[in-house]
Each structure stands twice: as structure tokens, then as C-alpha cells.
Amino acid sequence: MKSFSKVAAQGEITIRRISKLPKGCTPLALENGLFVIGHSETGHNHVLSRTDGCNVQVLDRPPEGMRILYAILKEPTSLDHQRDHDIHESIILDPGIYEFRIAREYDPYAELARKSMD
Amino acid sequence: MTFVQLIDCKTSKYDDMNRLMDSWADATQGRRTATHAATSATYDATDAATRAATRAATDAATRAATACLNLTGQFGLACAMQWSNNYQGGNMWASYECYLTACRDILGLELSSHVPYAHWEQAAIHGGFRVMHKEFCLVCDFPEIILTDEQNRPHCETGPSHRWRDGWSLYHWHGTRIPSEWIEDKASLTAKVALSQSNMEMRRAACEIIGWSKILADLSAKTIDSDPDPQIGDLIEVSLPDLREPARFLRVKCGTGREFSIGIPPHITKALDAQAWVVGLEPRDFIRPEVRT
């Protein structure tokens, strides 16, 4: 279990401690009883270790291709990777406010397809 | 899916089949007015949505007509003219049914024509593809497997996205139909095969399946910028087919020690700026993570 003070990364998720939530967010719904911060196509999701004392929100209008979430945590909570090999080690989040930025990727062929449709 | 083979079969009974089809179309005209009535009434209420659905239906009919002409000549054309009447998608082509049902259940648009439409709706809920005839109906069972991605597009990385009980399968990558061997025999999908695909969506899917790291390893990539931290990585550039300018990628190690190549917009010139773009930040706001796992 790793700890940090300002910025950490777990796989494609960058975690930043912040002072307040931005405007324009929507509460995140539970999936199978868990807050899923980052989805994986193979089911190896990045999830919060608890749901009590967690207020998790999704930014309504992130930059193109991005997904950004926020969490107000009242209790120590870890971000866990649900996988049994090549696992990203858990990161402990002390009580506070956090931002989770899910990495994006540029696809040159998708861009070419988009331009050809314009 | 046996009935799909009907358009492939050769028969000396073309004239008989033609007459049978004409008589069936005449005989069922009245019964088919149930959906037509529901459609036209709802059409008046939501004109724009109907235009999109009609366009899709027209495209499908055109494709079907072309296939029939190629397969069976003039008889094929005669079939194509009536194709949409007797070949229906059930739960597999449920967009139009969703539209009609949503008008009733979501928008509260209660029409008398929704009463006869309810039978059609039930057929869509409880069955797959079907061919209707006055004397029989061929109905395809539900697939035993349907797998999708987060956006509900058909997708599976390790097998078919759809599989019926007789083994008939479809393969998709994030909604793009792909050949089965790309999944079942991944060694057959090389960088050369991927980059030679003329269909843009299939080429994109192929590149994703192989992984850009592997594709770049087969090509002569040029390093644009290197950061001493391997977790920030190298910005590399490579020429790819059909692209006017070289594509750029950030080759980076993740916290587990594995190497990834992430596509980066071509205007970015520094590895650190690429890291900032990946997480949606301006370079001045990007702080190197203290911890990476």
C-alpha cells in the first residue's frame, strides 16, 4: 500500500489532492456495490475500498476524451486494482478531497476518420 | 441462422416462388397495417426521429437488393422488393421498436395503433431474426452470448461477441465487425495485415488488437524527445499509411514495469507535455506523480 501527499498515479488514473470540488458534477452511481473509478475492458476495475463516508462525483463536461471524477472521503480509503496478476499496487487515500483523471489517448486513424466525415 | 441461407439456394421453382410471394404479400396486406398505422401516427408526432430511422431502413434495403441481384439476377430483384416485408430482426434490430415503445411508455403518446403494435412488440421482445410467411414463420433464437463494452457496443477481446447455440458466431471490436481469426488466431494478425486494411474502422480495430507497442516495434520509429524518467517516457514519431503527417506516440513504462505506447496529437513536441495532455492538463499544471503503481 503506497501513500502520497499531492499527486499519485495508479495505471491510467492520476490522483491529485485538491481543496474543493468544481461545479458541474453528477453523483457517481454504485456498480455491484462499489465505486468504480476506472473501468477495464477485462473487468479489472480500479475501485474504492469502501462506500461509507465517500461522496463520489463525475465531472459533467471534461476535456475531449477525458473522464474526471472527484471524491470527498471522510475515512481512510484505498484505491484498489481488481486483478490478480500485473496488479497496480493499492494507494491509500487519507480523508480529504481528491481528483481522479483517467488517461486519454489520441488515435490518428480515428482523427482521420473524423476529418473525412466533416 | 438457417434461413439466411435461403438467398443462397438455387431452385428451378423460381416462377412458383414468385407467385407464392406475390400472393403472400397480397394476403397479408391487411395484417401488416397494424405496424404501419402505429408508424405513421407516431411519424406525425416525431418527424425528425423518423427521418433517421427511414434512412437506415432505406440503406438496409439497398444493400439487400444489391446482394439479391448479385446472387440470383432478376428473381433476386423481385425478392429484394419484398425483402423488408418478411425478413425482420426481432430483438436484434430493435431500434425501431424501441422508438415506437418509447413514444408510448416514456413520452406517454398513447395511440390506438399501439394496440395491434403490441403483438409486433412481443415478437421483438421474445425472438431474434425471423422470416414471416402466411404458412410458417422461421424465428431465430436469442444468442447464448452477447458481450459488449462500456458503451454497450458489441465487443469481446477473447472470443465471439455473439454466439448462437449452433456455434454460429460474430466477432466485434468496440462495435466494429472483425474477422474471427483476428481474435481466435491472433498470430495471423500482423502489423502488415493491420495497416493494409482499406476500411478505416477495421484498421483502427486491428491496430488496437495488436497494440501500438508491437506495431511500432515493426516500424522504424524516430525519437523526438526523451525524458530521463522512464515513467514519463519517450516521444516517438512514425509514418503510417494514409496519414499526411507522421503519427506520434509516447512510449512509457507503467508502475508494473510493462511498456505501453500511447497515441499523442501531432502538435506535441515534448514527452512531459505529452504526459500532461494524456491527463487533460496544461503542461504548466502538470506535476510528476510522487508515486506510480
Coordinates of C-alpha atoms in Angstrom, one line a residue, chain A residues 29-36 45 82:
Chain A
A29 CA -23.7 5.5 -9.0
L30 CA -22.5 2.3 -7.4
E31 CA -21.7 -0.7 -9.6
N32 CA -22.2 -4.0 -7.9
G33 CA -21.9 -2.2 -4.6
L34 CA -18.7 -0.4 -5.4
F35 CA -17.5 3.0 -6.6
V36 CA -15.6 2.2 -9.9
N45 CA -11.5 -2.2 -12.5
Q82 CA -9.2 -5.7 -9.1

